[in-house]
mmCIF file of C-alpha atoms and ligand atoms in Angstrom:
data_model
loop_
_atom_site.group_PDB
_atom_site.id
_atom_site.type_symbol
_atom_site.label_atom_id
_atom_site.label_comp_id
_atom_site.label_asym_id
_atom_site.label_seq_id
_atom_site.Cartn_x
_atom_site.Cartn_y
_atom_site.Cartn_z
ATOM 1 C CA UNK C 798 3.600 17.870 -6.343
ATOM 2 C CA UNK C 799 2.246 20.704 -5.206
ATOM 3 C CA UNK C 800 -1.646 20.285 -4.605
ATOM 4 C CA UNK C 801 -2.629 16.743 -3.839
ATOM 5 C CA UNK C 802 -6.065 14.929 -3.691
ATOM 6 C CA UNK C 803 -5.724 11.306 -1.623
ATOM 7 C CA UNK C 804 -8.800 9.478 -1.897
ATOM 8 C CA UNK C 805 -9.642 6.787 0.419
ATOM 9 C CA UNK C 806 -7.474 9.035 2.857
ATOM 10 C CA UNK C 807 -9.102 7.331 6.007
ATOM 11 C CA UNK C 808 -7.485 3.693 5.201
ATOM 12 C CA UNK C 809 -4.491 2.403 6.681
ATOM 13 C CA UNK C 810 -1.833 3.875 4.067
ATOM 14 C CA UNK C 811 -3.973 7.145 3.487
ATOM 15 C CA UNK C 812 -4.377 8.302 7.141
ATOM 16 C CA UNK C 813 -0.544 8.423 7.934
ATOM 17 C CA UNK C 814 -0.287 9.908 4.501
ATOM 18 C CA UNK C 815 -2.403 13.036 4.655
ATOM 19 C CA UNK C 816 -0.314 13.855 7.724
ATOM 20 C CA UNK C 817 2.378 13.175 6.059
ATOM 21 C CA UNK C 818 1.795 15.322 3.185
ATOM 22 C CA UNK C 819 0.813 17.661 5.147
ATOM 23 C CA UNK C 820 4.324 17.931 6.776
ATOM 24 C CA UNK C 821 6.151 18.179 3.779
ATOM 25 C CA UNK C 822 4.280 20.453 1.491
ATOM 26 C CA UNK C 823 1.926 22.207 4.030
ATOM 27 C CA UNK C 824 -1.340 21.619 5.571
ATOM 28 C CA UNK C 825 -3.240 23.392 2.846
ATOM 29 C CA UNK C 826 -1.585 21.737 0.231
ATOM 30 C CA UNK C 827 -3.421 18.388 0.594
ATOM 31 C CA UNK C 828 -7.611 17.437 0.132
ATOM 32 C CA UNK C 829 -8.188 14.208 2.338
ATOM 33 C CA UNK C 830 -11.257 12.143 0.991
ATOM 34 C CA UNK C 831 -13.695 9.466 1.323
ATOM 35 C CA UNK C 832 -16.878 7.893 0.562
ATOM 36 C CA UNK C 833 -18.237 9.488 4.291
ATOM 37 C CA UNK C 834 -18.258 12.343 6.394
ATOM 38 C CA UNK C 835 -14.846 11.918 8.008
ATOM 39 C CA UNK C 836 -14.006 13.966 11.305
ATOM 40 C CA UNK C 837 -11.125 12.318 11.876
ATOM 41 C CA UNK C 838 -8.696 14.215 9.754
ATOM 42 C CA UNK C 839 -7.353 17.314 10.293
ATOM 43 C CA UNK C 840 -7.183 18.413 7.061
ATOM 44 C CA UNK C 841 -9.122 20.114 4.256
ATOM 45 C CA UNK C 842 -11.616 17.349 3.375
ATOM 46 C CA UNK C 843 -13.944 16.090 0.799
ATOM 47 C CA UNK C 844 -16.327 13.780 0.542
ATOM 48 C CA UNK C 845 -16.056 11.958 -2.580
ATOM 49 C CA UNK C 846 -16.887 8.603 -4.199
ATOM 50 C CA UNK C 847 -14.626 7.327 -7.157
ATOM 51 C CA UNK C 848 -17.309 5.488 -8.834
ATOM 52 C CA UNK C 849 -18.274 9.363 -9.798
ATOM 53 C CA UNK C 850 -16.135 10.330 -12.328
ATOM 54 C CA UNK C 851 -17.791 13.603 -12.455
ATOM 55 C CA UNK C 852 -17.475 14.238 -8.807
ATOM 56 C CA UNK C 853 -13.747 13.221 -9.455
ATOM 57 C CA UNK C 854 -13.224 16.023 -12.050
ATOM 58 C CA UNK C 855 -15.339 19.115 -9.715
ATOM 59 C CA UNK C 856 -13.008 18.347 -6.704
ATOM 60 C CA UNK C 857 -9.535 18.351 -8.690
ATOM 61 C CA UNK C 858 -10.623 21.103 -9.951
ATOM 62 C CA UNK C 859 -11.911 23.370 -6.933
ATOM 63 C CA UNK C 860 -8.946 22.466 -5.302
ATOM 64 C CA UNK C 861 -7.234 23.148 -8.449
ATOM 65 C CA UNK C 862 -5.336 19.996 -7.663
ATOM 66 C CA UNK C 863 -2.100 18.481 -9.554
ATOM 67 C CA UNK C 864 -1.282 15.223 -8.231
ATOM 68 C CA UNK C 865 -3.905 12.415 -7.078
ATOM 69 C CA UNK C 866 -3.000 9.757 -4.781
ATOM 70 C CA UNK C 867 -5.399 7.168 -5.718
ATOM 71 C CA UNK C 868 -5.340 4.960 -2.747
ATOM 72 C CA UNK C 869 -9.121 3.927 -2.320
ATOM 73 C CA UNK C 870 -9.352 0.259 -2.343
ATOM 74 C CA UNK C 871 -10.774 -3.301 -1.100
ATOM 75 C CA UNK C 872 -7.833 -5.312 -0.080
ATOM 76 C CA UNK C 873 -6.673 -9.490 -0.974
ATOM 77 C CA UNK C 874 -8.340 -11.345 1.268
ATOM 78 C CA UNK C 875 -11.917 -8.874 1.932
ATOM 79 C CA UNK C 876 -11.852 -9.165 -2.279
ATOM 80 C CA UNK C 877 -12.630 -13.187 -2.396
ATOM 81 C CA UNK C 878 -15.602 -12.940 -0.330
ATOM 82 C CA UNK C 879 -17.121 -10.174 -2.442
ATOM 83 C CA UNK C 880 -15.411 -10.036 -5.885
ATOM 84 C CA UNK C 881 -17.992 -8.190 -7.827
ATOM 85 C CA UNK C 882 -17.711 -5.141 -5.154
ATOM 86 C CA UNK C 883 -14.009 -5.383 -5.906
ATOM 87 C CA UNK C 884 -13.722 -5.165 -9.114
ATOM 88 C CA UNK C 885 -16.264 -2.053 -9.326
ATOM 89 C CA UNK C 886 -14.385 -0.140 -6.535
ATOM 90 C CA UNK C 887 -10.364 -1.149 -7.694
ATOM 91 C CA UNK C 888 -11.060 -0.722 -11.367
ATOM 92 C CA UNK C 889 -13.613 1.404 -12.216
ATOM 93 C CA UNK C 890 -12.329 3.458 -9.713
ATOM 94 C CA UNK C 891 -9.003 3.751 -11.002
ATOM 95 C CA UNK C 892 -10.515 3.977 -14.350
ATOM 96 C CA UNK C 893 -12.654 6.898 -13.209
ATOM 97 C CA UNK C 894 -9.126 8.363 -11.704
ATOM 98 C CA UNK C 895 -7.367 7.940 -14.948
ATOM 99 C CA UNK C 896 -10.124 9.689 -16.700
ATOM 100 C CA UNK C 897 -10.349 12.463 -14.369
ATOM 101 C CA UNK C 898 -6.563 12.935 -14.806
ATOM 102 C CA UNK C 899 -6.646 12.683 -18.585
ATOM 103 C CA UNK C 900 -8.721 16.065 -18.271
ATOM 104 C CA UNK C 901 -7.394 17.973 -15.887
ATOM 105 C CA UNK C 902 -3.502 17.118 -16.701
ATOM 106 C CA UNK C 903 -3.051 15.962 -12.952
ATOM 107 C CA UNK C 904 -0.268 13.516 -12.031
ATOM 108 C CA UNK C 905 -1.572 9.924 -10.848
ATOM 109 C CA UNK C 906 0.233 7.943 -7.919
ATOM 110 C CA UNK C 907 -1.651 4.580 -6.833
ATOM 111 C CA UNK C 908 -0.024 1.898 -5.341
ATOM 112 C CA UNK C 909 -0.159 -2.087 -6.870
ATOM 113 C CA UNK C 910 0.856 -4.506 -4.829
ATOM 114 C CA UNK C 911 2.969 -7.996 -4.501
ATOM 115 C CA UNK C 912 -0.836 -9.306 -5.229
ATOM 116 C CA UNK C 913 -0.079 -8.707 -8.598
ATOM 117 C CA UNK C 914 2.327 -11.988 -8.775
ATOM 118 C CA UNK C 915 1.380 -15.515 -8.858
ATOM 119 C CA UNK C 916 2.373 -19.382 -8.188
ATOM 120 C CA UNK C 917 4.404 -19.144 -11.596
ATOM 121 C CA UNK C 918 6.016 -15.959 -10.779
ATOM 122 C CA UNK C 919 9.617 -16.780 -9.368
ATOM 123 C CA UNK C 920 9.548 -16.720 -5.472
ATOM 124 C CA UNK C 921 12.721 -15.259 -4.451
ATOM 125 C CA UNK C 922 14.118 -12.172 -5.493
ATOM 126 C CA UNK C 923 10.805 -11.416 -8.019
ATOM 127 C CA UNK C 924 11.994 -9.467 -10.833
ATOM 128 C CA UNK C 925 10.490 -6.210 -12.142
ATOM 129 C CA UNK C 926 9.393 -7.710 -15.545
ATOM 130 C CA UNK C 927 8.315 -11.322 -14.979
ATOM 131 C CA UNK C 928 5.318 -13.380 -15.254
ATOM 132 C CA UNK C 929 2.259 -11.898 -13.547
ATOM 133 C CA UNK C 930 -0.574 -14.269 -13.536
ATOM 134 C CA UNK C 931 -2.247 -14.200 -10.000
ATOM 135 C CA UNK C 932 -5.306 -16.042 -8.522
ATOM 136 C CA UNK C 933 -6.746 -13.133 -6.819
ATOM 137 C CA UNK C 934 -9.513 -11.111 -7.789
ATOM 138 C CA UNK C 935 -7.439 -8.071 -6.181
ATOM 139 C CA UNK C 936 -4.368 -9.660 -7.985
ATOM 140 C CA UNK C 937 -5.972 -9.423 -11.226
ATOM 141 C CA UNK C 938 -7.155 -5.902 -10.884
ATOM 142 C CA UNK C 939 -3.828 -5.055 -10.083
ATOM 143 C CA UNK C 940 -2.227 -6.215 -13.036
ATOM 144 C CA UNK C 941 -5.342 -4.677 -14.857
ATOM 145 C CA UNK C 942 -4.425 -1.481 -13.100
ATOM 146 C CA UNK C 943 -0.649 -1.698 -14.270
ATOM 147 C CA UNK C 944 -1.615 -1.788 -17.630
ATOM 148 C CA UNK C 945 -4.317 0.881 -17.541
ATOM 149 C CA UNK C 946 -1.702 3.194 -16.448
ATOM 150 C CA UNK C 947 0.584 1.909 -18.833
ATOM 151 C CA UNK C 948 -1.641 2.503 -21.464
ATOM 152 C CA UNK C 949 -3.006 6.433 -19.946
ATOM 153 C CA UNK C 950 0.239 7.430 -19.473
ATOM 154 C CA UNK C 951 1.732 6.234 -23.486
ATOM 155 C CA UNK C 952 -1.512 7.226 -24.868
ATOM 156 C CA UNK C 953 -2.820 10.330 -23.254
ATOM 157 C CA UNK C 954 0.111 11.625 -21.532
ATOM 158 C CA UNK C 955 -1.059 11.162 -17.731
ATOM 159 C CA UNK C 956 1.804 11.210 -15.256
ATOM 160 C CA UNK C 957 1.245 7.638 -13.881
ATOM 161 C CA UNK C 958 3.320 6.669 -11.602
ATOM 162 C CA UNK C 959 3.298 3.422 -8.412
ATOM 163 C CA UNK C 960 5.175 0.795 -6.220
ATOM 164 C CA UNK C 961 3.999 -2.818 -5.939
ATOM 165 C CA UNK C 962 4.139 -2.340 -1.947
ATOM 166 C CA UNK C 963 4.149 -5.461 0.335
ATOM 167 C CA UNK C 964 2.602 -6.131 3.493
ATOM 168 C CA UNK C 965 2.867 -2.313 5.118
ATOM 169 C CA UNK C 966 2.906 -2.161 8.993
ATOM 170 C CA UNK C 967 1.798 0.665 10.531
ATOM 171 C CA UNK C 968 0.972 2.193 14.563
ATOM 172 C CA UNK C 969 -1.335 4.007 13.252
ATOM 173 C CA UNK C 970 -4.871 3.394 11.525
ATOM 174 C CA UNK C 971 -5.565 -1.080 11.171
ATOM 175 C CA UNK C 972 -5.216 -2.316 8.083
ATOM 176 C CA UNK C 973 -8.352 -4.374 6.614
ATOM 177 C CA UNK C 974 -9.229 -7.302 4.457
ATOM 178 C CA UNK C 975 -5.493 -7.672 3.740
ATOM 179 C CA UNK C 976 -3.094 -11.034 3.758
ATOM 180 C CA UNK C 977 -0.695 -9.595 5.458
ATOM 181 C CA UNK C 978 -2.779 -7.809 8.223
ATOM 182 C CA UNK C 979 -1.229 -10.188 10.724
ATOM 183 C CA UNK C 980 2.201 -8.411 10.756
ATOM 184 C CA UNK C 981 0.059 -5.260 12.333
ATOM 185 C CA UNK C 982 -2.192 -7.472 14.446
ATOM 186 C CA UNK C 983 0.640 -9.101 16.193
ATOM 187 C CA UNK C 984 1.755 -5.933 17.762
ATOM 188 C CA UNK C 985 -1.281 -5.176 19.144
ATOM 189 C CA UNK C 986 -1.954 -8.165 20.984
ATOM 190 C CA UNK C 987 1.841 -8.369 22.002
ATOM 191 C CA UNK C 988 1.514 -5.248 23.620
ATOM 192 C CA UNK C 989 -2.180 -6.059 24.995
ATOM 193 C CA UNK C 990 -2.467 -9.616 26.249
ATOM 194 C CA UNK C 991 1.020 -11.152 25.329
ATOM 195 C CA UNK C 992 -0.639 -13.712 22.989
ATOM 196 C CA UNK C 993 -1.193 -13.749 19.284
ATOM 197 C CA UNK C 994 -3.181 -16.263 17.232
ATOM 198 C CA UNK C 995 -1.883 -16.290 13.859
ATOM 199 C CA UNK C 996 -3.650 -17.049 11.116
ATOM 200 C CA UNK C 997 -0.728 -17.872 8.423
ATOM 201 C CA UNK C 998 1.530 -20.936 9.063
ATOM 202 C CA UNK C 999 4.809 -20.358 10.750
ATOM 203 C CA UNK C 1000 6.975 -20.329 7.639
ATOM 204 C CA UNK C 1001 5.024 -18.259 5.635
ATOM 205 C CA UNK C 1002 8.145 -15.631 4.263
ATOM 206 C CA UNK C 1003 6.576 -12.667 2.656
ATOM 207 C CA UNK C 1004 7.999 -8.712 1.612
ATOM 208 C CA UNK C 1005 7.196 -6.382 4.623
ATOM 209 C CA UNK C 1006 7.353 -2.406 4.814
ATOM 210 C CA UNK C 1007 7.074 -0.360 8.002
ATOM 211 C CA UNK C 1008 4.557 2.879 6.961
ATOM 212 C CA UNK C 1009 7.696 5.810 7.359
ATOM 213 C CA UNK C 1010 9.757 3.783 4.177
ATOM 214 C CA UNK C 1011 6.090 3.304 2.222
ATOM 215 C CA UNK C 1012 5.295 7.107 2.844
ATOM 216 C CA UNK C 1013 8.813 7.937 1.590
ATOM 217 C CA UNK C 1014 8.458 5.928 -1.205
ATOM 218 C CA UNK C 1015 5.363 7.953 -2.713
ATOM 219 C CA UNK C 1016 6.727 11.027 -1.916
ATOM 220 C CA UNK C 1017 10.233 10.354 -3.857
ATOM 221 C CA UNK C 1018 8.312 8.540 -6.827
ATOM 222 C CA UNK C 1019 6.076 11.443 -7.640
ATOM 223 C CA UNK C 1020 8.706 13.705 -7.010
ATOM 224 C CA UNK C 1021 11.411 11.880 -9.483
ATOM 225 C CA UNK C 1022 12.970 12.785 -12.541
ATOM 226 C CA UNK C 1023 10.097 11.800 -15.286
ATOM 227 C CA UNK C 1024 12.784 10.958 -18.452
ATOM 228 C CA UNK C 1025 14.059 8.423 -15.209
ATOM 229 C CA UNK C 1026 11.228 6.574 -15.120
ATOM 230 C CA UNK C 1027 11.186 3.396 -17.393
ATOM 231 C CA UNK C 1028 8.378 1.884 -15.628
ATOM 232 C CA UNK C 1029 4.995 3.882 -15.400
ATOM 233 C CA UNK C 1030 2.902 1.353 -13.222
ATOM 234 C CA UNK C 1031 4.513 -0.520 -11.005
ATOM 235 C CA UNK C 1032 8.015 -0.130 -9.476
ATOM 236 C CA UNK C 1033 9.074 -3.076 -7.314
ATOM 237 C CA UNK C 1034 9.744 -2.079 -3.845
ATOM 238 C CA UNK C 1035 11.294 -4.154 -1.102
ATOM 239 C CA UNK C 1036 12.366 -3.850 2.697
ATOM 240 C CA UNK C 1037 12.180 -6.953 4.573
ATOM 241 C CA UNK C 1038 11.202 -9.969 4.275
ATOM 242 C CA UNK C 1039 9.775 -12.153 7.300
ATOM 243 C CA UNK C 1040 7.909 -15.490 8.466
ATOM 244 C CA UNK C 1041 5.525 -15.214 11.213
ATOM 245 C CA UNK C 1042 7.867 -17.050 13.579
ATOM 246 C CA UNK C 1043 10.630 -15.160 12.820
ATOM 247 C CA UNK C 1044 8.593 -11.896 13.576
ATOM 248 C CA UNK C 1045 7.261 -13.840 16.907
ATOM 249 C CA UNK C 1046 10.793 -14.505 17.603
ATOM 250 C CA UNK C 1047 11.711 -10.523 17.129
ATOM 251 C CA UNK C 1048 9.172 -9.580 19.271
ATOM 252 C CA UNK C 1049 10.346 -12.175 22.095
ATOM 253 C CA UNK C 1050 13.528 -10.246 22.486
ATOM 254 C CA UNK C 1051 11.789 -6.821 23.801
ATOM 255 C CA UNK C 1052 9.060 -9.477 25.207
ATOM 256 C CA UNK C 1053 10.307 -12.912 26.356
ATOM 257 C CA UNK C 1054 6.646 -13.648 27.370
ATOM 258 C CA UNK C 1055 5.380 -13.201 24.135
ATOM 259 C CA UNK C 1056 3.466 -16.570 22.972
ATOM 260 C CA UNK C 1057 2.476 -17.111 19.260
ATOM 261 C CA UNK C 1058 0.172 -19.908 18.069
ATOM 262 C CA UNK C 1059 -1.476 -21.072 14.730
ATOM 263 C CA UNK C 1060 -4.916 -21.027 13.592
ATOM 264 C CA UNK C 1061 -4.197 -21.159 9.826
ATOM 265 C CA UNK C 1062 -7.160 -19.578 7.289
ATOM 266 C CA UNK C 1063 -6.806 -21.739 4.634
ATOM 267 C CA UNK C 1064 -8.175 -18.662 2.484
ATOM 268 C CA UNK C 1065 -5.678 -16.782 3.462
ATOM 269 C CA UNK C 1066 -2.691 -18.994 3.424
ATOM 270 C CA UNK C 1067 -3.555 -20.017 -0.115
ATOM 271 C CA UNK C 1068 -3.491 -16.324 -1.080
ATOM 272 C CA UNK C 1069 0.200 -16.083 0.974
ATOM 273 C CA UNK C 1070 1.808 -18.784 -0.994
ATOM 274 C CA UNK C 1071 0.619 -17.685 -4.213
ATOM 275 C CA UNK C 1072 2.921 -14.288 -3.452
ATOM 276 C CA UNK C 1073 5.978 -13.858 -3.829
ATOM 277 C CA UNK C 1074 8.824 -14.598 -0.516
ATOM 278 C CA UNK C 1075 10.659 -11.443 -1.198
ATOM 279 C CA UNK C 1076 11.164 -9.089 -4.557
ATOM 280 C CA UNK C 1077 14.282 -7.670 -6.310
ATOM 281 C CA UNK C 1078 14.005 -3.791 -5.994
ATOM 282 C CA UNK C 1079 17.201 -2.833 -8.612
ATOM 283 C CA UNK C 1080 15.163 -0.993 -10.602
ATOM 284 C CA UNK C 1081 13.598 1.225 -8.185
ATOM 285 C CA UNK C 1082 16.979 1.794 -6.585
ATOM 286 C CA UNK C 1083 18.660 2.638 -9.864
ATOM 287 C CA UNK C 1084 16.080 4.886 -11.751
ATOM 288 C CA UNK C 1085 14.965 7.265 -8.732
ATOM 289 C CA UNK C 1086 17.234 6.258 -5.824
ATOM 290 C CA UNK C 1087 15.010 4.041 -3.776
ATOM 291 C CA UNK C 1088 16.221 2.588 -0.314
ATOM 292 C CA UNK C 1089 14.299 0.998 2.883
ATOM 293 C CA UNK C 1090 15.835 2.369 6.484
ATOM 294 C CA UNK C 1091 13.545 -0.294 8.316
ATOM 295 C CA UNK C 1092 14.633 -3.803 8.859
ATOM 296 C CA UNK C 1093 12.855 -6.417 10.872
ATOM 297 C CA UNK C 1094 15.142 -5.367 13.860
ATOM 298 C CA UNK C 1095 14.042 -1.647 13.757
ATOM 299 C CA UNK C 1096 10.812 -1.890 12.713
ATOM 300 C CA UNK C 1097 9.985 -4.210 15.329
ATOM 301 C CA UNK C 1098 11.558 -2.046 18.040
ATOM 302 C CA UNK C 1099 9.940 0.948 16.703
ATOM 303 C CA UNK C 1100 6.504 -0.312 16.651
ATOM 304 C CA UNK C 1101 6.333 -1.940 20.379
ATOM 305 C CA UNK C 1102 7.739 1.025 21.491
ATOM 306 C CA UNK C 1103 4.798 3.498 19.586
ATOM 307 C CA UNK C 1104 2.750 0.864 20.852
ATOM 308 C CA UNK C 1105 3.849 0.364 24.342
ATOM 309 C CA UNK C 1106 3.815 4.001 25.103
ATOM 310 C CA UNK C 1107 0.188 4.342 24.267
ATOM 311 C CA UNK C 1108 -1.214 1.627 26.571
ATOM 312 C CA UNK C 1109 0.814 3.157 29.581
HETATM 313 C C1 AKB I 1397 -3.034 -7.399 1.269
HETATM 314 O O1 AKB I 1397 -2.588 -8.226 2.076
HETATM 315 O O2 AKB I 1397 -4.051 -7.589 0.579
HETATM 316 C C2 AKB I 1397 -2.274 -6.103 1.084
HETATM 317 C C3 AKB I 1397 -1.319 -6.206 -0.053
HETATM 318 C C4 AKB I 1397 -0.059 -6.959 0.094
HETATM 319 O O3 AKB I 1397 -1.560 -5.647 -1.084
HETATM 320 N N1 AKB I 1397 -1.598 -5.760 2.295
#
């Protein structure tokens, strides 16, 4: 990669992204966008809808970008209550992405998800190539995504490449809409009022990254040896895998106060079990050296001590 285009660079993955981007290829190097004016970022920024295909093509081009981190998305949970605006922003925004690509020869990096498994899909240790049939609307355009870059990449060349990620925790920007939002959540309130309400059950087990490994991941994907690659969209990528009361319990050893209790969203929780408890990486390891240097332990330690700092 040399110059790279994030859209939806204000979400939770995309903020700590652009800086990290930034960092490794230089500030100039990466265009942060979004559907708004964004002041946040300190970067060069554009504003820029994906439903524009057009728009897509004038900015990769201005910026006489290479690589597009297509990260712009409505998340598990926000997609049931409004499926229609789903599908329009997570596919025919990766489909306007895709296109864009196909005509300006840029690389494509965009992320699926362990929504893209479902109650038949084997729980533990979820294989790369296994039965995908999920029950979310953001499930199903996930799959649907897989394919479409499956089908860009053999049929038009583009340089598709992605991770399924799990539930990513993060210091930095919230997540929203997501399943596994309560894994960031928890922190917060840890740090803030020593209680959590969570609203998954208590032995809920599902795949967990902390942000550095995620970031990591994208940058070592798109950076990999392309005759490596067997799988175009979506590599299987795994770090930890956690219940809520294990995490609770985690957290009680830097906070013996800490108190967790359960007010289950039965949305939610029927979204949770439909995923998978933790997936089989091999693949990713073997083909462009993947490896996780967070586990609960360290991510946990890590996080109350970002987030302990900053409410001193
Ligand atoms: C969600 O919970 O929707 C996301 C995901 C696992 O893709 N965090």
């Amino acid at each position: 990669m040399k110059k790279i285009l994030i859209t939806g660079a204000s979400g939770q993955i995309g903020t700590e992204l652009t800086t990290y981007l930034q960092s490794v290829y230089g500030h100039d190097q990466v265009v942060a966008s979004g559907r708004h004016d964004d002041i946040r970022h300190h970067a060069i920024y554009e504003k820029l809808d994906v439903l524009s295909a057009v728009q897509l093509i004038e900015v990769i081009r201005k910026h006489q970008i290479d690589s597009v981190i297509h990260l712009a998305a409505i998340l598990s949970a926000q997609g049931e209550k409004n499926p229609e605006a789903l599908w329009q922003i997570n596919m025919n925004g990766l489909y306007n992405v895709l296109e864009a690509a196909k005509e300006t020869s840029a690389a494509v990096f965009t992320p699926s998800s362990i929504a893209a498994f479902g109650p038949e899909t084997p729980l533990d240790h979820t294989p790369q190539l296994t039965i995908q049939r999920p029950r979310t609307i953001y499930g199903i355009s996930k799959v649907a995504g897989e394919l479409l870059c499956d089908y860009y990449h053999h049929h038009f060349g583009v340089d598709t490449r992605g991770v399924r990620f799990p539930g990513l925790i993060s210091h930095e920007a919230l997540p929203g809409g997501g399943t596994t939002d309560y894994a960031v959540h928890i922190f917060y309130k840890a740090i803030e009022t020593g209680q959590f309400s969570c609203d998954l059950g208590p032995e809920t087990f599902l795949d967990m990254m902390y942000m550095p490994d995620a970031l990591r991941a994208v940058v070592e994907l798109m950076e990999a040896d392309p005759a490596k690659l067997q799988h175009r969209n979506a590599y299987n990528i795994s770090a930890m895998s956690f219940s809520p009361s294990q995490l609770a319990k985690e957290i009680q050893k830097h906070l013996p106060e800490f108190r967790m209790d359960y007010d289950v969203n039965p949305v939610k929780q029927a979204i949770a079990d439909s995923w998978p408890n933790s997936l089989d990486d091999s693949c990713a390891r073997a083909q462009w050296g993947w490896r996780p240097e967070y586990d609960l332990s360290a991510m946990t330690s890590h996080m109350l001590k970002v987030l302990g700092s900053r409410s001193r």
